[in-house]
CSV table of C-alpha atoms in Angstrom, one decimal:
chain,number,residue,atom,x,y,z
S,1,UNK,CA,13.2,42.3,-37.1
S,2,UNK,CA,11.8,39.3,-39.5
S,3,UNK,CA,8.4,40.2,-40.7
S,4,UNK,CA,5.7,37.9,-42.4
S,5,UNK,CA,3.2,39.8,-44.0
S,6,UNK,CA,0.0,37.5,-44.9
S,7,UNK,CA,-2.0,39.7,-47.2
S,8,UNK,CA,-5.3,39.1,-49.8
S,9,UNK,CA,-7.4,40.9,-51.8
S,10,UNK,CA,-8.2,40.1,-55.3
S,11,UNK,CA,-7.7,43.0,-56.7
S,12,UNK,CA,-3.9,44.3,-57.7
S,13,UNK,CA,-5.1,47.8,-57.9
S,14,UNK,CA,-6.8,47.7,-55.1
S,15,UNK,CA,-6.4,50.1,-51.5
S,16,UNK,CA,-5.4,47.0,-49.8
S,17,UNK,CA,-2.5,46.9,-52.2
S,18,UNK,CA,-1.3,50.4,-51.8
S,19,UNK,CA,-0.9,49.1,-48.2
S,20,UNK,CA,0.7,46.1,-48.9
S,21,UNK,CA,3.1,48.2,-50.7
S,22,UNK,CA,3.7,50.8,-48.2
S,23,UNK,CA,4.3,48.2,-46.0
S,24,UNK,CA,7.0,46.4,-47.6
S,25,UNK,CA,8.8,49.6,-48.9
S,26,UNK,CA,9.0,51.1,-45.6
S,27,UNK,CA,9.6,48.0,-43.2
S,28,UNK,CA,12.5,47.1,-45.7
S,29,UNK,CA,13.6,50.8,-45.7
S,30,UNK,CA,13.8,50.5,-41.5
S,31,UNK,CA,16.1,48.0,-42.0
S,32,UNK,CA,13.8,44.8,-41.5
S,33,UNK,CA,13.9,41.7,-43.3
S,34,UNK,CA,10.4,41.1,-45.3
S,35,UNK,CA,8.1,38.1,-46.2
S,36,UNK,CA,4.9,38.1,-48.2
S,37,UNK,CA,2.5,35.5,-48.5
S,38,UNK,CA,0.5,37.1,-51.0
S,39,UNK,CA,-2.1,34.2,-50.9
S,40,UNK,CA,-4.2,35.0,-54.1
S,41,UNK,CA,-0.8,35.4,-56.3
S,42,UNK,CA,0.4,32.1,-54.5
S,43,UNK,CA,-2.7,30.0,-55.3
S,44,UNK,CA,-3.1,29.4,-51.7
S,45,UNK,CA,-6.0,27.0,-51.0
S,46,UNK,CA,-7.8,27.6,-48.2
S,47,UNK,CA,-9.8,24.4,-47.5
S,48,UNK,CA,-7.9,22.1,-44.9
S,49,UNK,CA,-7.9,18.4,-45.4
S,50,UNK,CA,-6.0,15.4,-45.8
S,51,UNK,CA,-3.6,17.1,-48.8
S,52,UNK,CA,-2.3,18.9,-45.5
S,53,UNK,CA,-0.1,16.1,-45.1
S,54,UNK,CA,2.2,13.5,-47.1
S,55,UNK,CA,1.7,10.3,-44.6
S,56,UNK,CA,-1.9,9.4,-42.4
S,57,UNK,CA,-1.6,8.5,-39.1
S,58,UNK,CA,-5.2,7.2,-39.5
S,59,UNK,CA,-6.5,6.5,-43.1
S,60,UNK,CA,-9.8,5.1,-41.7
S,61,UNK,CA,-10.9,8.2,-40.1
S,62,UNK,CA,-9.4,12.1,-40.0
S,63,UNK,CA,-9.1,13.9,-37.1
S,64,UNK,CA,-7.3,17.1,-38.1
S,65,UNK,CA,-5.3,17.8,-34.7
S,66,UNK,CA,-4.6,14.3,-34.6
S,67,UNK,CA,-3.0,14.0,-38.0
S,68,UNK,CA,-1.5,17.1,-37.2
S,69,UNK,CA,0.5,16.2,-34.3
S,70,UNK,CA,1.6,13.2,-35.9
S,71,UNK,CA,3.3,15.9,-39.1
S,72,UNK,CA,4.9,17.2,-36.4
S,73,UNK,CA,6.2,14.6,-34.8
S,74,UNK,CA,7.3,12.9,-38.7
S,75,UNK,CA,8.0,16.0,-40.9
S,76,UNK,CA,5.2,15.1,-43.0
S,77,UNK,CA,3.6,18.2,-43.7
S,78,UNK,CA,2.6,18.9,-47.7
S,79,UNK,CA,4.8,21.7,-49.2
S,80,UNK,CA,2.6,24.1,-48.9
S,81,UNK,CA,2.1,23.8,-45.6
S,82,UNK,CA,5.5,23.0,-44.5
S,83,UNK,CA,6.6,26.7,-46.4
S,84,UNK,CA,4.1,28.5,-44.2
S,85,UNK,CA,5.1,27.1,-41.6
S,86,UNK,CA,8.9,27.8,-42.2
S,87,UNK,CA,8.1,31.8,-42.4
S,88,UNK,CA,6.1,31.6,-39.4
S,89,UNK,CA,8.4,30.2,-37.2
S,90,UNK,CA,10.9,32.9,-38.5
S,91,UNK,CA,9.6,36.0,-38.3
S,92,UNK,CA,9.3,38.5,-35.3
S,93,UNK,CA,6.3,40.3,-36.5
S,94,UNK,CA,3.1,38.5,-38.2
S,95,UNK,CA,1.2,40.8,-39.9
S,96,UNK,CA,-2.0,40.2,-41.4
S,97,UNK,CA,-3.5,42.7,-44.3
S,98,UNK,CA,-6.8,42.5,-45.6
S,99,UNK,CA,-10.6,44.0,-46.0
S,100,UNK,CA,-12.8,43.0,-43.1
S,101,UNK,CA,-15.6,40.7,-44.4
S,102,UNK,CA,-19.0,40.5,-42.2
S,103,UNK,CA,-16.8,41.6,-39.6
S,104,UNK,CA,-14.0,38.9,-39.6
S,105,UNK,CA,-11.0,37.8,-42.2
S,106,UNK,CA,-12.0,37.2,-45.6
S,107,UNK,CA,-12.0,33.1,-46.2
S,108,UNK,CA,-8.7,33.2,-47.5
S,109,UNK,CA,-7.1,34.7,-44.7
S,110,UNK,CA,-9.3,32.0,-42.1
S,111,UNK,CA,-8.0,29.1,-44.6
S,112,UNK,CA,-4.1,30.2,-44.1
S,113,UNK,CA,-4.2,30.0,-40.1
S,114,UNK,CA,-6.7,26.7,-40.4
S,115,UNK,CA,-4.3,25.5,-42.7
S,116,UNK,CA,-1.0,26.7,-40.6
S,117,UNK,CA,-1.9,27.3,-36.8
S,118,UNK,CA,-1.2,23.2,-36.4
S,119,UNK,CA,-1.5,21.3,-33.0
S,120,UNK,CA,1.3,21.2,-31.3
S,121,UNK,CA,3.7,23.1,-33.2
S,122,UNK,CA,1.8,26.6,-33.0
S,123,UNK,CA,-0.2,25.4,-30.2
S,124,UNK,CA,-1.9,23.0,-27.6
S,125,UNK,CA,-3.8,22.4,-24.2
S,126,UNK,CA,-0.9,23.6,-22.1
S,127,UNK,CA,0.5,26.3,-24.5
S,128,UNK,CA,-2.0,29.5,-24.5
S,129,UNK,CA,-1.6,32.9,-24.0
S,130,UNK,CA,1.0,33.8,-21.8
S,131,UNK,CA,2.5,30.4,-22.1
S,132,UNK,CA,1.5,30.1,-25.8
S,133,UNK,CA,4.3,29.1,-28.3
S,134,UNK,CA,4.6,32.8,-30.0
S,135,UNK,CA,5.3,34.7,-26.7
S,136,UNK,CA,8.8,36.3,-28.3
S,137,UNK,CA,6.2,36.9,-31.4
S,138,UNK,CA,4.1,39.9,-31.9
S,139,UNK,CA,1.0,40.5,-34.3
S,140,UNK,CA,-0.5,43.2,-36.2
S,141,UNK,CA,-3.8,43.4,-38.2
S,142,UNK,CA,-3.6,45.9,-41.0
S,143,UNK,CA,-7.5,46.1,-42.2
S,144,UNK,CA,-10.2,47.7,-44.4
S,145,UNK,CA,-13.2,48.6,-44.0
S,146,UNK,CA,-16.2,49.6,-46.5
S,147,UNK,CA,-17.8,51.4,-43.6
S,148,UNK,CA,-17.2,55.0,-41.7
S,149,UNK,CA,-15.4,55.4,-38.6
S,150,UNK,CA,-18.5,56.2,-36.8
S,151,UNK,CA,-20.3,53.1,-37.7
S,152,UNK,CA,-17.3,51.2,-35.3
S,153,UNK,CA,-17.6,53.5,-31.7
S,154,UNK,CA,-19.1,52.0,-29.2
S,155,UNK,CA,-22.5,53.7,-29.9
S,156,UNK,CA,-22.2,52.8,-33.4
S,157,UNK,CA,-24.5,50.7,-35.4
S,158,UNK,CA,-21.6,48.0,-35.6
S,159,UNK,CA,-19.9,48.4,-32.3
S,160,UNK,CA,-16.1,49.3,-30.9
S,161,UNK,CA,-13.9,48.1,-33.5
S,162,UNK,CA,-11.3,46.4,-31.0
S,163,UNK,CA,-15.2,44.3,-30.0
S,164,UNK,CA,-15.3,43.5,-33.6
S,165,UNK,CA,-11.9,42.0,-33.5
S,166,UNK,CA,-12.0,40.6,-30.8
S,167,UNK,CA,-12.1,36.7,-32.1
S,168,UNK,CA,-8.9,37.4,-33.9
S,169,UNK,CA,-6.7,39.0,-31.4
S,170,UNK,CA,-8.0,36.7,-28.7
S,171,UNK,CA,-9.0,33.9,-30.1
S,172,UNK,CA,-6.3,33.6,-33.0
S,173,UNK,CA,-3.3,35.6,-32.1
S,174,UNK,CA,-3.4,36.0,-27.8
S,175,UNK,CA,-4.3,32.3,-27.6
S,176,UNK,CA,-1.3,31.3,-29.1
S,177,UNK,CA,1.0,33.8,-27.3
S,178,UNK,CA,1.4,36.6,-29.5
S,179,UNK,CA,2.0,40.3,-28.1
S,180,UNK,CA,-1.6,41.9,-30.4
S,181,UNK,CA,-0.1,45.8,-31.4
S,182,UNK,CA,-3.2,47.8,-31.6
S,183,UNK,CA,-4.6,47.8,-35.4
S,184,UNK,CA,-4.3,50.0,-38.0
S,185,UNK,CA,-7.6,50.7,-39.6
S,186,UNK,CA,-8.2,52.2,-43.0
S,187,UNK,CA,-12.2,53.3,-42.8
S,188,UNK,CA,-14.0,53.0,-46.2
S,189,UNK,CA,-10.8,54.1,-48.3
S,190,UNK,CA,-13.4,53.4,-51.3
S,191,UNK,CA,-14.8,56.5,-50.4
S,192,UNK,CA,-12.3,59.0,-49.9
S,193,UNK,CA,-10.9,61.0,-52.1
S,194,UNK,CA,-7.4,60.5,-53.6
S,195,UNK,CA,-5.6,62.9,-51.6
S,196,UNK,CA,-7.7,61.6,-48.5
S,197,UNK,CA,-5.9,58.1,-49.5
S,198,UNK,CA,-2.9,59.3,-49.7
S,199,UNK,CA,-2.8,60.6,-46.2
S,200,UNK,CA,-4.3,57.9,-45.2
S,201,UNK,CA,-1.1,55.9,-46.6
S,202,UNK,CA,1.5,58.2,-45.1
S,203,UNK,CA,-0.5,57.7,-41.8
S,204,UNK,CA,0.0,53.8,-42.3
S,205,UNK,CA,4.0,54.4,-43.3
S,206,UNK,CA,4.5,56.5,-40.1
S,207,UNK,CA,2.9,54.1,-38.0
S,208,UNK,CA,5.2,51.0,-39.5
S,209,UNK,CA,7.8,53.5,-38.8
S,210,UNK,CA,7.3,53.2,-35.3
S,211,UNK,CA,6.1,49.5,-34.9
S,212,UNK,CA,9.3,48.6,-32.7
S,213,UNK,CA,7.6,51.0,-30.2
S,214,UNK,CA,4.2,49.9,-29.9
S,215,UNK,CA,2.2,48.7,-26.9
S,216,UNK,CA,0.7,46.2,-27.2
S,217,UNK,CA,-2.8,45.5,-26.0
S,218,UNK,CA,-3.5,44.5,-22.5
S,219,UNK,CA,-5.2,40.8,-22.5
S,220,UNK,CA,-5.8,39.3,-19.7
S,221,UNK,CA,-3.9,36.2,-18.3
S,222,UNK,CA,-5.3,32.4,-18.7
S,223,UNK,CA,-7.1,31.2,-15.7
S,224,UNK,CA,-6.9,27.7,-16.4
């Protein structure tokens, strides 16, 4: 299986690191074929705009899905872009790791799929959900969070955790036709103790051991 890890945090000795580097170790050591895009090391700018591309369709006035299509349809995509876009369309598994920010990616993380989720090519009005373009495609979300366990129930303070991520496996992921695995959730590593993180780690390298038999949520069709 090809996977694409998309992973930021800012710092390299961070939790979110120790993840990133469970993940790769034991994907790779299953026999999988691995790609980061470590978007801090790679400079990645977030902000879309007109450096998306080489050529304008319309210089006069910018419509992003517009100038998108028209990348698409011309290969004109900046090389930034274009190299995202490359590993995306290659890999079996997307997996996105990361510390959840007022309850949704980190800016970083929002700028990579503004940046790489283009019309036409990752989606459109006819391709969505179960006829998305990423049907043969599955998704994980690999997250942090500064807060307990409790805090995310559905009598919590902050609500069911699969609630809070909801925008991003529907709205991101299920839209576009991804399978969404359940997530793995690390719950305020900052606060456990170092032996609490280390279990925490083996739990994450177990799970990744068993990734190629996961269930994936249950989302419900497109009604058009």
């Amino acid at each position: 299986m090809n996977v694409l890890i998309v992973y930021w945090h800012p710092e390299p000795a961070s939790f979110n690191a120790a993840m990133l580097r469970t993940a790769q170790k034991t994907l790779l050591a299953q026999g999988h074929d691995v790609q980061t895009s470590d978007l801090g090391a790679q400079s990645f700018n977030p902000v879309s705009g007109r450096h998306n591309f080489t050529l304008a369709a319309n210089a006069e006035y910018f419509k992003q899905q517009h100038e998108e299509q028209h990348a698409v349809e011309q290969h004109c995509f900046s090389d930034d872009v274009a190299a995202e876009l490359e590993k995306l369309a290659w890999c079996d598994l997307l997996l996105f790791q990361f510390p959840l920010c007022w309850f949704a990616m980190p800016a970083m993380v929002k700028g990579w799929i503004d940046r790489i989720f283009v019309y036409q090519q990752t989606y459109c009005q006819e391709a969505r959900y179960e006829c998305g373009r990423f049907t043969d495609k599955q998704a994980l979300l690999a997250v942090t969070t500064g807060d307990p366990k409790c805090m995310y129930e559905p009598d919590g303070a902050h609500g069911d955790m699969l609630g809070v991520l909801k925008p991003i496996h529907r709205g991101v992921l299920a839209m576009t036709g991804f399978q969404v695995l359940p997530p793995f959730i690390a719950y305020e590593p900052a606060e456990l103790s170092e032996q609490e993180r280390i279990v925490l780690l083996d739990q994450y390298q177990s799970r990744l051991e068993n990734i190629t038999r996961d269930t994936p949520l249950s989302i419900p069709p497109f009604k058009n």
